Short mmCIF file of C-alpha atoms in Angstrom, two decimals:
data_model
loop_
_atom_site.label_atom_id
_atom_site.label_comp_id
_atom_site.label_asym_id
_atom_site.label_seq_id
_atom_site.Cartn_x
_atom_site.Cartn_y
_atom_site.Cartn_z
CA UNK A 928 9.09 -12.97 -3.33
CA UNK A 929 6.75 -10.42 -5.36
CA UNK A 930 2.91 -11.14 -4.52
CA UNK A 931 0.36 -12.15 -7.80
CA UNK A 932 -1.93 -9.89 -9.03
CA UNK A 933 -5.89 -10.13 -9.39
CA UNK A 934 -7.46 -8.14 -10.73
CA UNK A 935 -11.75 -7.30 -10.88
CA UNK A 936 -13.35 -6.60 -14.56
CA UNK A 937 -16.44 -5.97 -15.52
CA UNK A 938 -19.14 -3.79 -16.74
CA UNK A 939 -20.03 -1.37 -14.32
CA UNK A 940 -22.98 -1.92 -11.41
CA UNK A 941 -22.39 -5.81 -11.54
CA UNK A 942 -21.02 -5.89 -7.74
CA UNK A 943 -17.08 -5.57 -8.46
CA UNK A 944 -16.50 -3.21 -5.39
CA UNK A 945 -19.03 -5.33 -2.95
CA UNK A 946 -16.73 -8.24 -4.01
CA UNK A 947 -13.53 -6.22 -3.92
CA UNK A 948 -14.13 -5.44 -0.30
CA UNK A 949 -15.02 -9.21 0.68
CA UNK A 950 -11.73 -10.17 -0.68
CA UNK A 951 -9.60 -7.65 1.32
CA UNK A 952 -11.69 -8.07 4.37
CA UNK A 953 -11.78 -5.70 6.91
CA UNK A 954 -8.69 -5.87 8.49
CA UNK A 955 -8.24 -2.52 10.22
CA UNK A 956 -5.19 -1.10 8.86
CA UNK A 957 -2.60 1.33 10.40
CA UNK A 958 -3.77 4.26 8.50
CA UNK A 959 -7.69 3.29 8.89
CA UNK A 960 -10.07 6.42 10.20
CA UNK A 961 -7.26 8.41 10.28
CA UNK A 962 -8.51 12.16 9.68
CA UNK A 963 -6.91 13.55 6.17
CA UNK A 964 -6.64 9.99 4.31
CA UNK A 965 -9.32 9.71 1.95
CA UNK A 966 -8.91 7.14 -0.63
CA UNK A 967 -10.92 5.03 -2.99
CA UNK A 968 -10.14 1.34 -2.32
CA UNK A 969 -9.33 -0.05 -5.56
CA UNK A 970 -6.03 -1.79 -4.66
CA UNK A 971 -6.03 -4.07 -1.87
CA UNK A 972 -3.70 -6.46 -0.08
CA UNK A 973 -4.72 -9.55 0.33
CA UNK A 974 -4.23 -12.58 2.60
CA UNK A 975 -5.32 -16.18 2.46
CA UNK A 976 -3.92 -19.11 4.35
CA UNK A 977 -0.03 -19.06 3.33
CA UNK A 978 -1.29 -17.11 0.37
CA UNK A 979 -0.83 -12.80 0.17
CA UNK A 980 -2.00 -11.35 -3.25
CA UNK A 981 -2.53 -8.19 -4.89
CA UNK A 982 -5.78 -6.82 -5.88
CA UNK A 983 -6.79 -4.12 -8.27
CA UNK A 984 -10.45 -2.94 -8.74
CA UNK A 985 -10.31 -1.78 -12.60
CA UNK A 986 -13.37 -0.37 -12.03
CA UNK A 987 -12.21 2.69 -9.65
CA UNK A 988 -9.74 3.81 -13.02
CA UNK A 989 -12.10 6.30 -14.75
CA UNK A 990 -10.86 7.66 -18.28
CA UNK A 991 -12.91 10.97 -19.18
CA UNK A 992 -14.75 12.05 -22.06
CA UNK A 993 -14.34 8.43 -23.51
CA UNK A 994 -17.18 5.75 -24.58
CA UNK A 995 -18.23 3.38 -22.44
CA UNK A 996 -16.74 -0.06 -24.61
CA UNK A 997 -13.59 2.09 -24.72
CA UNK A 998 -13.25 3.00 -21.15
CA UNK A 999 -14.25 -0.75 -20.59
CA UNK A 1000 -11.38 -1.83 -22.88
CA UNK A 1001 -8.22 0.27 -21.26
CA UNK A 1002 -9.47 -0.82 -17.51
CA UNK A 1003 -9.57 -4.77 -19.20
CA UNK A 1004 -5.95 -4.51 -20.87
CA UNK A 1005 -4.69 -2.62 -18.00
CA UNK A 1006 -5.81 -5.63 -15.52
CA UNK A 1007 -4.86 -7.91 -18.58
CA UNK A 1008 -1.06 -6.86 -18.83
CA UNK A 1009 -0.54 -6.54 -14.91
CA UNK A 1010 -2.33 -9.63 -13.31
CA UNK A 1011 -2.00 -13.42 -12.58
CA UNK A 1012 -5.59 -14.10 -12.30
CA UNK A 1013 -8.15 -12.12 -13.90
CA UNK A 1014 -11.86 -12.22 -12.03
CA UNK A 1015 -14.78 -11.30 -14.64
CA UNK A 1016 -17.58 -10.26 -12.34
CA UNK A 1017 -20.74 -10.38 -14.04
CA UNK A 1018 -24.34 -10.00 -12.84
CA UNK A 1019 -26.13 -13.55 -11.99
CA UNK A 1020 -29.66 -10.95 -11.76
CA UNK A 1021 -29.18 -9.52 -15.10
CA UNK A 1022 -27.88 -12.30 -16.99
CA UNK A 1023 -25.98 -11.73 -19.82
CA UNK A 1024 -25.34 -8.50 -21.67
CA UNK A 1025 -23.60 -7.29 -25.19
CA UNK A 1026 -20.84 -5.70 -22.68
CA UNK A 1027 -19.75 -9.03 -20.84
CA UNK A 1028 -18.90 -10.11 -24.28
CA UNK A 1029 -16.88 -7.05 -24.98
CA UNK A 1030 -15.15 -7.48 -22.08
CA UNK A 1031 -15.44 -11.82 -23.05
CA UNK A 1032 -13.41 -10.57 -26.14
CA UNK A 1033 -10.30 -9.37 -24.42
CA UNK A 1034 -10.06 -11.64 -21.87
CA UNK A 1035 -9.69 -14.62 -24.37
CA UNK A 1036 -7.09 -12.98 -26.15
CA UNK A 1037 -5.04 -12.33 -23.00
CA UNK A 1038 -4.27 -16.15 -22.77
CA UNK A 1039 -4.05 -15.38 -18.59
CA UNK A 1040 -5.84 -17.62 -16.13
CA UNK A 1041 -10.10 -15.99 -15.99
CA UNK A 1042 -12.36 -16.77 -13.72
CA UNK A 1043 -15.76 -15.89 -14.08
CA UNK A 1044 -18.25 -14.72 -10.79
CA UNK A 1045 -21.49 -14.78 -11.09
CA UNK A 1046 -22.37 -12.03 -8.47
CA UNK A 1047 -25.87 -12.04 -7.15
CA UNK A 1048 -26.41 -15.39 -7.49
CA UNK A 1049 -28.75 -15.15 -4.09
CA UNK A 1050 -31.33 -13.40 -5.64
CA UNK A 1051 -34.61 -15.42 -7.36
CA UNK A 1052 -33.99 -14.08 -10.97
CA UNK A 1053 -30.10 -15.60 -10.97
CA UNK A 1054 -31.62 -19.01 -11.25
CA UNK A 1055 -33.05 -18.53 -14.61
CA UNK A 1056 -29.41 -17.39 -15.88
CA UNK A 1057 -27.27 -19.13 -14.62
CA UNK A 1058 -26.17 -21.29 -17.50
CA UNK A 1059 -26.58 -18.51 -20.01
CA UNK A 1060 -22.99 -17.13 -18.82
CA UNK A 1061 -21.18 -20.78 -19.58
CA UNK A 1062 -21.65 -19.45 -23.31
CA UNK A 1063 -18.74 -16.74 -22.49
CA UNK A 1064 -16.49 -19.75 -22.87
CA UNK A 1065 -14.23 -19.99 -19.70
CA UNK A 1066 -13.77 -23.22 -17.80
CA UNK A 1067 -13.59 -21.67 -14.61
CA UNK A 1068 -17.45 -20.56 -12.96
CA UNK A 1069 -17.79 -19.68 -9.33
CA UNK A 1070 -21.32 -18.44 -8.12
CA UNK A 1071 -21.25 -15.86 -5.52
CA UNK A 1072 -23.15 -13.06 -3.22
CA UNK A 1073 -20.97 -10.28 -2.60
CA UNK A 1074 -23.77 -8.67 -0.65
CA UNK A 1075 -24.57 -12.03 1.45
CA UNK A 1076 -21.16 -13.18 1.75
CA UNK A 1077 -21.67 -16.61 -0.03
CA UNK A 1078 -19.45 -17.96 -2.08
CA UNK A 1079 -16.19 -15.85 -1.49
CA UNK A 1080 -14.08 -18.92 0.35
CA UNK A 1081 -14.63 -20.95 -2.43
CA UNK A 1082 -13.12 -17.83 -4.74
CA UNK A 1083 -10.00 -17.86 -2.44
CA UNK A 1084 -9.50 -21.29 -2.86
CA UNK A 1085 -9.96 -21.21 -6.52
CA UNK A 1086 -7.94 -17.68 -7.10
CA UNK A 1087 -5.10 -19.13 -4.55
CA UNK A 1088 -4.65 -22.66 -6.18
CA UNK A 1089 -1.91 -22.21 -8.67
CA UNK A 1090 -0.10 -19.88 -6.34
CA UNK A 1091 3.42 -20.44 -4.13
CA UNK A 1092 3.08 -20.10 -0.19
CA UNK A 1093 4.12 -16.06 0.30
CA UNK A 1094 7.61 -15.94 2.11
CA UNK A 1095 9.62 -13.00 2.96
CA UNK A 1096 12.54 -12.84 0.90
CA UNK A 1097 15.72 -14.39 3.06
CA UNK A 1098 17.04 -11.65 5.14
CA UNK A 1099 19.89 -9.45 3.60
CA UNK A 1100 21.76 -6.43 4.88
CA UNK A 1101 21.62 -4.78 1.17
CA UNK A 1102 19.05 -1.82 2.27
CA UNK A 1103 16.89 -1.66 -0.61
CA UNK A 1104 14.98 2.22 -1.07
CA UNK A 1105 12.05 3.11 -3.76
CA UNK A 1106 11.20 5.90 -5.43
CA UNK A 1107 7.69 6.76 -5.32
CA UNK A 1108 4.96 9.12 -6.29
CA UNK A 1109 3.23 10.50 -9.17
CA UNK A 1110 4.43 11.12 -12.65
CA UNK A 1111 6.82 14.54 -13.48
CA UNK A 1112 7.38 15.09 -9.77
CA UNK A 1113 11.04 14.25 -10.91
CA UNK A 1114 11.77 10.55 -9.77
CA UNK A 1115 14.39 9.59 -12.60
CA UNK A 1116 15.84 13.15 -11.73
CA UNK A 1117 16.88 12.20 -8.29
CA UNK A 1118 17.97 8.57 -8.80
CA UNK A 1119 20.16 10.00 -11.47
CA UNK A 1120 21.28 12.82 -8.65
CA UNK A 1121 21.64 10.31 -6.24
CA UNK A 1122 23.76 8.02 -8.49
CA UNK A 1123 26.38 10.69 -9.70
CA UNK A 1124 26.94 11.77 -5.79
CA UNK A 1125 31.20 11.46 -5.34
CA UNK A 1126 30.63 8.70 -3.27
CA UNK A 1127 28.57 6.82 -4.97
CA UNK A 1128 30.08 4.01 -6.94
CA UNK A 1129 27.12 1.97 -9.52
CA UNK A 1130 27.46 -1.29 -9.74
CA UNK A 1131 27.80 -2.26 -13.35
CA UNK A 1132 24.47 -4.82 -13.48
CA UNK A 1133 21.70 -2.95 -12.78
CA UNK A 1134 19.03 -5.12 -12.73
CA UNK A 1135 16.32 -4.53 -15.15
CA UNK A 1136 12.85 -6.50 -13.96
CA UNK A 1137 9.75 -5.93 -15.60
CA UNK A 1138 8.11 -3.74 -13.06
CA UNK A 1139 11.20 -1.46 -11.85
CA UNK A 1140 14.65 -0.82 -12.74
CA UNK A 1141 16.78 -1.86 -9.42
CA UNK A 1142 20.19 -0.06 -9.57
CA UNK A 1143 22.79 -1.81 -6.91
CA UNK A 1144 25.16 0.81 -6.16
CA UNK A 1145 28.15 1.33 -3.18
CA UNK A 1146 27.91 4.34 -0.40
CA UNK A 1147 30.68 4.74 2.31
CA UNK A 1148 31.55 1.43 1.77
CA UNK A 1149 27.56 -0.16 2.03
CA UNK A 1150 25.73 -1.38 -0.33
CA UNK A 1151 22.33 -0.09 -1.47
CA UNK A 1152 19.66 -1.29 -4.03
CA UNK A 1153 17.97 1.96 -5.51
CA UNK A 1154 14.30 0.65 -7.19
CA UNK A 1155 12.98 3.50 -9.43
CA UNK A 1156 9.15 3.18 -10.22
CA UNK A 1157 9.83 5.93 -13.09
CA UNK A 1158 11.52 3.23 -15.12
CA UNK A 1159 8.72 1.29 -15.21
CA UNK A 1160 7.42 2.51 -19.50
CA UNK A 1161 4.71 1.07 -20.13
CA UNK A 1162 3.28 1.36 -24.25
CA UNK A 1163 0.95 3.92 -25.11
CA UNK A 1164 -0.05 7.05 -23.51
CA UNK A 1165 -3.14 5.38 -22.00
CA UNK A 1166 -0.95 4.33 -19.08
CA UNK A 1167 1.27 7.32 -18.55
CA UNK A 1168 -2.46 9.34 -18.09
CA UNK A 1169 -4.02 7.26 -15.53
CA UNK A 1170 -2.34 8.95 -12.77
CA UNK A 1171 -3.95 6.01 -10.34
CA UNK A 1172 -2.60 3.08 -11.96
CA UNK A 1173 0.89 4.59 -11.46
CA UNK A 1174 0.05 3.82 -7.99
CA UNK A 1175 0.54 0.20 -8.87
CA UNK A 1176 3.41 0.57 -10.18
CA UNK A 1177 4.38 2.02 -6.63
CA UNK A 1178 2.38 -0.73 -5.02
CA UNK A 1179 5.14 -3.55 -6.35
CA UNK A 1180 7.87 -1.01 -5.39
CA UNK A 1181 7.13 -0.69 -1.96
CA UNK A 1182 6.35 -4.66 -1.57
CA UNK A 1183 10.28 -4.76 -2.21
CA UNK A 1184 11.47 -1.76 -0.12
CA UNK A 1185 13.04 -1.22 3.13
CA UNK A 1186 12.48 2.66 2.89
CA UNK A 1187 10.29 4.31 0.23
CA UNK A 1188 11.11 8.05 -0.71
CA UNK A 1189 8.06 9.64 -1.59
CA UNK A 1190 8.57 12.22 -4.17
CA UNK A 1191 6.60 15.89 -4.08
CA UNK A 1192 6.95 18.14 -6.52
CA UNK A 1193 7.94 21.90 -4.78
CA UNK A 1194 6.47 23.51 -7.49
CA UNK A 1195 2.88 22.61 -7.80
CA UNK A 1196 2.39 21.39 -4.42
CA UNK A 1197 0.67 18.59 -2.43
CA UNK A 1198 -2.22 17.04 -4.17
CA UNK A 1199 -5.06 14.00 -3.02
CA UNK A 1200 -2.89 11.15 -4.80
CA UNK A 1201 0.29 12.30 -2.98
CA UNK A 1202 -1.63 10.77 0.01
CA UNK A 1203 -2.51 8.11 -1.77
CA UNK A 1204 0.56 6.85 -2.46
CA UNK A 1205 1.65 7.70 0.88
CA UNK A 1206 -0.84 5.60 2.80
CA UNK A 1207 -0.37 2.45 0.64
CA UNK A 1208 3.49 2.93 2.17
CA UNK A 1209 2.55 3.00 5.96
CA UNK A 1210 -0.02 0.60 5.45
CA UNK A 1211 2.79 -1.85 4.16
CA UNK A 1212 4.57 -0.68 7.45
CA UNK A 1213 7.78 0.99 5.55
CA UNK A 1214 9.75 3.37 6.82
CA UNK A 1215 9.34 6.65 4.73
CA UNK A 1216 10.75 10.09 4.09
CA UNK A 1217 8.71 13.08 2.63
CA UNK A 1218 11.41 14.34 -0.18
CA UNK A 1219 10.24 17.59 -1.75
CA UNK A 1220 12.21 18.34 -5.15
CA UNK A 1221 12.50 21.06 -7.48
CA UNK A 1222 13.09 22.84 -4.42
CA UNK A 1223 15.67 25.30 -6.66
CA UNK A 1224 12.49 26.67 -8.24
CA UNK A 1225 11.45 28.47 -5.05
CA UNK A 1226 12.28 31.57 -3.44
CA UNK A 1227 12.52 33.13 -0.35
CA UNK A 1228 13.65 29.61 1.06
CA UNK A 1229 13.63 29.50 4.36
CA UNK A 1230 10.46 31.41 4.89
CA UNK A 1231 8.92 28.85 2.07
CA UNK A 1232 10.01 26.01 4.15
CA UNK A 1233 8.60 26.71 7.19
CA UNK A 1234 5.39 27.29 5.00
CA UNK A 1235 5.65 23.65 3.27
CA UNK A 1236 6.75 21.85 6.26
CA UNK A 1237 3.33 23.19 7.89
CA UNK A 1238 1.54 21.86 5.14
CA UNK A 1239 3.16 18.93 4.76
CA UNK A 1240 2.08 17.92 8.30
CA UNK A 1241 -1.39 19.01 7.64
CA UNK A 1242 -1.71 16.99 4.95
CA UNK A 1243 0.30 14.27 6.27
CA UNK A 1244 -1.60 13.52 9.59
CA UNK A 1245 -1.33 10.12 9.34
CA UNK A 1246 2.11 9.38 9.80
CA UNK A 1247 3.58 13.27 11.53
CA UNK A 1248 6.63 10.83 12.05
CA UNK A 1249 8.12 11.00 8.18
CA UNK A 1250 11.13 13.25 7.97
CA UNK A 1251 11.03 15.96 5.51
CA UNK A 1252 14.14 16.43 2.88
CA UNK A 1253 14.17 19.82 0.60
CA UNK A 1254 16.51 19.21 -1.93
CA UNK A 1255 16.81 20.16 -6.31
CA UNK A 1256 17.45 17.08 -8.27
CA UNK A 1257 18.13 19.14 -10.98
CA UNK A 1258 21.01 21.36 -9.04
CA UNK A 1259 21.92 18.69 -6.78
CA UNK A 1260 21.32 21.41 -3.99
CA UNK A 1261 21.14 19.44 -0.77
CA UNK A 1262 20.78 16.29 -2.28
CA UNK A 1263 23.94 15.00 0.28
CA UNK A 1264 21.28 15.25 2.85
CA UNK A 1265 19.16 12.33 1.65
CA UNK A 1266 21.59 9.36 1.94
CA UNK A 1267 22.24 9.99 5.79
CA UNK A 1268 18.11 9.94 6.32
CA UNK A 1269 17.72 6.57 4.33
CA UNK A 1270 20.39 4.71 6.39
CA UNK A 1271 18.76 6.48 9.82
CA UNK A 1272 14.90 5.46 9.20
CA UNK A 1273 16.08 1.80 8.16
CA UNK A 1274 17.58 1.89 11.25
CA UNK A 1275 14.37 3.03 13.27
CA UNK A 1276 12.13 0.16 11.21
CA UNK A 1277 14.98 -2.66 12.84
CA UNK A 1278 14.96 -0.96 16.50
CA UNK A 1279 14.20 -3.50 19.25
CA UNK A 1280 13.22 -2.70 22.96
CA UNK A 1281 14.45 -4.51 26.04
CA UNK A 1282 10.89 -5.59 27.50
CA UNK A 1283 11.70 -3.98 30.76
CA UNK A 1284 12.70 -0.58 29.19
CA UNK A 1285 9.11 -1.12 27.31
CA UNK A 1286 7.35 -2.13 30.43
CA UNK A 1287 8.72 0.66 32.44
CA UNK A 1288 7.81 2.96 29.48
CA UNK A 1289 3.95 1.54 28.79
CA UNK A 1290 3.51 1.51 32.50
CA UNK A 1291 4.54 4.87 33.23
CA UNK A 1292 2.39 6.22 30.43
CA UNK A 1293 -1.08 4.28 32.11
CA UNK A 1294 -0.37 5.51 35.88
CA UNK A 1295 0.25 9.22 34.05
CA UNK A 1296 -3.09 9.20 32.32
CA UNK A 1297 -5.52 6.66 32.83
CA UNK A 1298 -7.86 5.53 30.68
CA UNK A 1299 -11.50 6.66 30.95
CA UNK A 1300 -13.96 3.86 32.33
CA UNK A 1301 -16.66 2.51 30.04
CA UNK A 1302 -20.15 1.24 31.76
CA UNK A 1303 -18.01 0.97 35.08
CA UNK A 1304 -14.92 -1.42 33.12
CA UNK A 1305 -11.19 0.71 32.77
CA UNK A 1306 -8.53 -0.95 30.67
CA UNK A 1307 -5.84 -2.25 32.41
CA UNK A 1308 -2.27 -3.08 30.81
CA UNK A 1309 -0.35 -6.00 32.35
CA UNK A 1310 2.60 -6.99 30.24
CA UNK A 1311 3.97 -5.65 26.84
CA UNK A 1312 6.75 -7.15 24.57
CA UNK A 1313 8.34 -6.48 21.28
CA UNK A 1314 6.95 -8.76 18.58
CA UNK A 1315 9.04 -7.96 15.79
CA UNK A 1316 10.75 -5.67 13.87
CA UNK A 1317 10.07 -3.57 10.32
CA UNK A 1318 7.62 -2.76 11.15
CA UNK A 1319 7.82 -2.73 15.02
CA UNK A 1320 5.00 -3.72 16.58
CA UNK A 1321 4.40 -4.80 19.92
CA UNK A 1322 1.71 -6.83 21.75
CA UNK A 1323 0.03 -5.31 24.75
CA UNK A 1324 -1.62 -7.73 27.36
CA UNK A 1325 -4.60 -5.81 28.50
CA UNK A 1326 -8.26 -7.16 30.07
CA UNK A 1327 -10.21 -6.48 27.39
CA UNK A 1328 -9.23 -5.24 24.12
CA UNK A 1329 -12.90 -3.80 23.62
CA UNK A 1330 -11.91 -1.10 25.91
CA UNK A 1331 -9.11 0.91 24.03
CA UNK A 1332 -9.81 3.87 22.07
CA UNK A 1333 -8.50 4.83 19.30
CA UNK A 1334 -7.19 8.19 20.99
CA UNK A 1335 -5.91 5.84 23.89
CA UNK A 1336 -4.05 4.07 21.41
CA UNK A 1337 -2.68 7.19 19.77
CA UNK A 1338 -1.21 8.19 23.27
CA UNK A 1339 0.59 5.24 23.75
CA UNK A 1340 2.03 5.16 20.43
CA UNK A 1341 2.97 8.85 21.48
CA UNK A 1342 4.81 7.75 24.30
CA UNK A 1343 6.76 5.31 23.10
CA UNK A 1344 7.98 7.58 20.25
CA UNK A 1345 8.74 9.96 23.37
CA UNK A 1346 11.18 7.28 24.50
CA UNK A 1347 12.67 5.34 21.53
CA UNK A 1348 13.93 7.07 18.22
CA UNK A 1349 11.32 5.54 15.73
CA UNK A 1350 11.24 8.79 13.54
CA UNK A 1351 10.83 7.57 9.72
CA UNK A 1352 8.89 4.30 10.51
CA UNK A 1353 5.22 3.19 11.65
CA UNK A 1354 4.92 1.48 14.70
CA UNK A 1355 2.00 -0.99 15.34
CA UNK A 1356 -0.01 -1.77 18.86
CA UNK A 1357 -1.45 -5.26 19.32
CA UNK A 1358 -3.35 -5.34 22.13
CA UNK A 1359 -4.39 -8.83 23.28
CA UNK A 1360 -6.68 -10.07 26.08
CA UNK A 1361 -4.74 -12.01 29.12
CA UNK A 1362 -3.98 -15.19 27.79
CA UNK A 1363 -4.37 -14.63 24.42
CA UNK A 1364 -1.47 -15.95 22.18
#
C-alpha cells in the first residue's frame, strides 16, 4: 500500500525544520555518517505505531531570483497537490504575520485536511498570541515546541488519525523495477529500449496511476512490472525546474520497487542530487544498479569506463556494492545487459543464510580481528541469525551494543559480503544485547 504524504508549510524561520526532524526522529539510517552523502533532509520517512508516512519539508525547495510570496506560493501548491495532510507551522513567539495569511489563502482553497502548529509555544511571548492564529480559520490547532520536544506525540496522533495501519503489499513473484534519477538523464529513453527488446512482450494494460506509469510486460517467460518516474507530468514548468521535488516523485517509486535503476547521464556526469536520489534508495533497503546512459556519446570506451567506474565508486561510497551497467538507450548498445542484472540483484535482496553457515562466518571474522577494548570492556558476539529478507538484515547477539564501532560494523558487513553473493542490495546489522528480543 502507498504511504500518505505530509507535508511542512510555512513562512520561513517559524521552526519547520526543528519540527521536521522531531517527526522523523533520529533513527540512524543505513546510509547515516557515511563519508560522500551529503543531503538536506527535507523528505523523511516516517513511522508511528502501525502508521509509516511520508514527509516533505517545502521549505528546503528554493526557487531563485523569485519574490518571497511567490516562492512561498510554488512550495504551498507543490505540498498542496502531493500531500494527505498539510502541517502550517507558524510562529506561537511572533504571532501572526501578513505571510501566514498568504500562505492561509492557499491552503483553504486546497480543500485537503490542514493542521495548524503553533511552534514555540514554550516561550513567554506565545501566551499573548495564542488565540490570534484561530482567526486563520482551520479547525484543527495543535501547540507545540519543536526545540523542547513538547507537543509532537499529540501531532502524531492527530496527523495519523484518518490514516490505514501501513501493510506490505501481499507478497507476489511479479519483480517490480523503477526508474530513477533526475530529469533528461534519459529515463523514458530506456523504458522505451527496454520495452522494444525481442523478448520482451508488453502487456496490453499498462497501468496508468497518478504518480507513475507501471508497464507489466513478459521476459523469458517472467513477468516484470517496469514503474517509470519520467511519466509522472506534472502542469507547468514550475515542477519540471525544481530538480529536488523530482526526488519525490522517485520517493513513491522506490516505496513500490523491488530494484530501482538509477539513471546517470554519461554525458554530463555525476552530480550532488545523483546521490541524493541514490541514498533515499538504500535507505529504503532496495536493491540497486548504477545504469549510466548515453553511453554512445563517448569515446575511447573502454579507457572512459575504467575512468567512470572509478568515479562512480568515489562518489558512490555508500553503497560500493551497486553494479554498474554502460549501455545507449538511444542505440540500444548493450542494453541486453540490463535485464540479466535486474533478475540477479532481486535475487541477492531475497538471499537467506543457514544460521550455522552465518555463525561459522561471523565467528570466524571476530577470532580473525578482534575488536579493540574500550575502558577495559571488548565486544563479544555470541549468536547471529537471519531476520529477514529484502532487505537482509540480521541480528547479532553481542554484550553490549555500546561497544561496536561503526568501522567494526563495516568489517563485518565486509565479511559477510566475502561469503554470500549480496552484490546489488544493502544488508543491515542489528546488534542486540544477550537477551534482548
Amino acid at each position: 500500500m502507498k504511504k500518505p504524504v505530509v507535508a511542512l508549510v510555512g513562512r520561513p524561520n517559524v521552526g519547520k525544520s526543528t519540527i521536521f526532524n522531531r517527526l522523523v526522529g533520529k533513527k540512524i539510517s543505513i546510509i547515516e555518517d557515511t563519508p560522500g552523502v551529503t543531503r538536506d533532509r527535507i523528505y523523511g520517512n516516517c513511522e508511528f505505531g502501525k502508521y509509516k508516512f511520508h514527509l516533505i519539508d517545502t521549505g528546503g525547495i528554493d526557487i531563485t531570483d523569485e519574490h518571497f510570496n511567490d516562492e512561498i506560493k510554488v512550495q504551498a501548491e507543490i505540498a498542496i497537490e502531493e500531500a494527505d495532510v498539510v502541517l502550517f507551522i507558524v510562529d506561537g513567539k511572533e504571532g501572526i504575520t501578513a505571510n501566514d495569511y498568504v500562505v492561509r489563502d492557499l491552503l483553504i482553497k486546497s480543500g485537503k485536511k490542514v493542521i495548524v502548529v503553533i511552534n514555540k509555544t514554550d516561550s513567554k511571548q506565545a501566551k499573548d498570541h495564542l488565540y490570534d492564529f484561530y482567526e486563520l480559520g482551520f479547525d484543527n490547532y495543535i501547540n507545540v515546541s519543536g526545540e523542547q520536544n513538547i507537543g509532537i506525540y499529540n501531532l502524531l496522533e492527530e496527523i495519523t488519525k484518518d490514516f490505514k495501519e501501513f501493510e506490505n503489499e501481499s507478497e507476489d513473484d511479479i519483480v517490480k523495477f523503477s526508474v530513477i534519477g533526475r530529469p533528461n538523464v534519459g529515463k523514458s529513453s530506456l523504458v522505451n529500449a527496454l520495452l522494444n527488446e525481442e523478448r520482451v512482450i508488453v502487456s496490453d494494460v499498462a497501468g496508468t496511476t497518478r504518480d507513475a506509469i507501471d508497464t507489466p510486460f513478459t521476459y523469458h517467460n517472467k513477468e516484470y512490472i517496469v514503474i517509470d518516474t519520467a511519466g509522472m507530468r506534472k502542469r507547468g514548468k514550475v515542477y519540471e525546474n525544481i530538480e529536488k521535488y523530482s526526488l519525490l516523485r522517485s520517493l513513491k517509486a522506490i516505496d513500490r520497487s523491488d530494484v530501482c535503476l538509477i539513471v546517470i547521464d554519461a554525458s554530463t556526469g555525476i552530480i550532488e542530487h545523483d546521490k541524493h536520489i541514490a541514498g533515499y534508495a538504500i535507505e529504503a533497503g532496495k536493491a540497486v544498479i548504477i545504469v549510466v546512459n548515453k553511453w554512445d556519446v563517448i569515446e575511447n570506451k573502454d579507457e572512459e569506463m575504467k575512468r567512470f567506474t572509478k568515479e562512480i565508486r568515489a562518489n558512490f561510497q555508500f553503497m560500493p556494492y551497486a553494479p554498474i551497467v554502460f549501455l545507449s538507450a538511444l542505440t540500444k548498445k548493450r542494453i541486453h545487459t540490463l535485464m540479466p542484472e535486474i533478475l540477479r540483484v532481486y535475487e541477492n535482496s531475497r538471499r537467506e543464510v543457514k544460521t550455522n553457515v552465518l555463525n561459522d562466518v561471523i565467528l570466524d571474522a571476530y577470532n580473525l580481528n578482534l575488536p579493540p577494548t574500550y575502558k577495559g570492556k571488548r565486544l563479544k558476539i555470541y549468536f547471529s541469525n537471519q531476520a529477514s529478507i529484502c532487505p537482509p538484515t540480521f541480528n547479532i547477539q553481542v554484550n553490549s551494543k555500546g561497544l561496536i564501532h561503526f568501522s567494526y560494523e563495516r568489517y563485518l558487513e565486509n565479511k559477510i559480503r566475502e561469503s554470500f553473493d549480496f552484490e546489488g542490495t544493502p544488508i543491515v546489522l542489528q546488534f542486540k544485547n544477550k537477551g534482548e528480543q
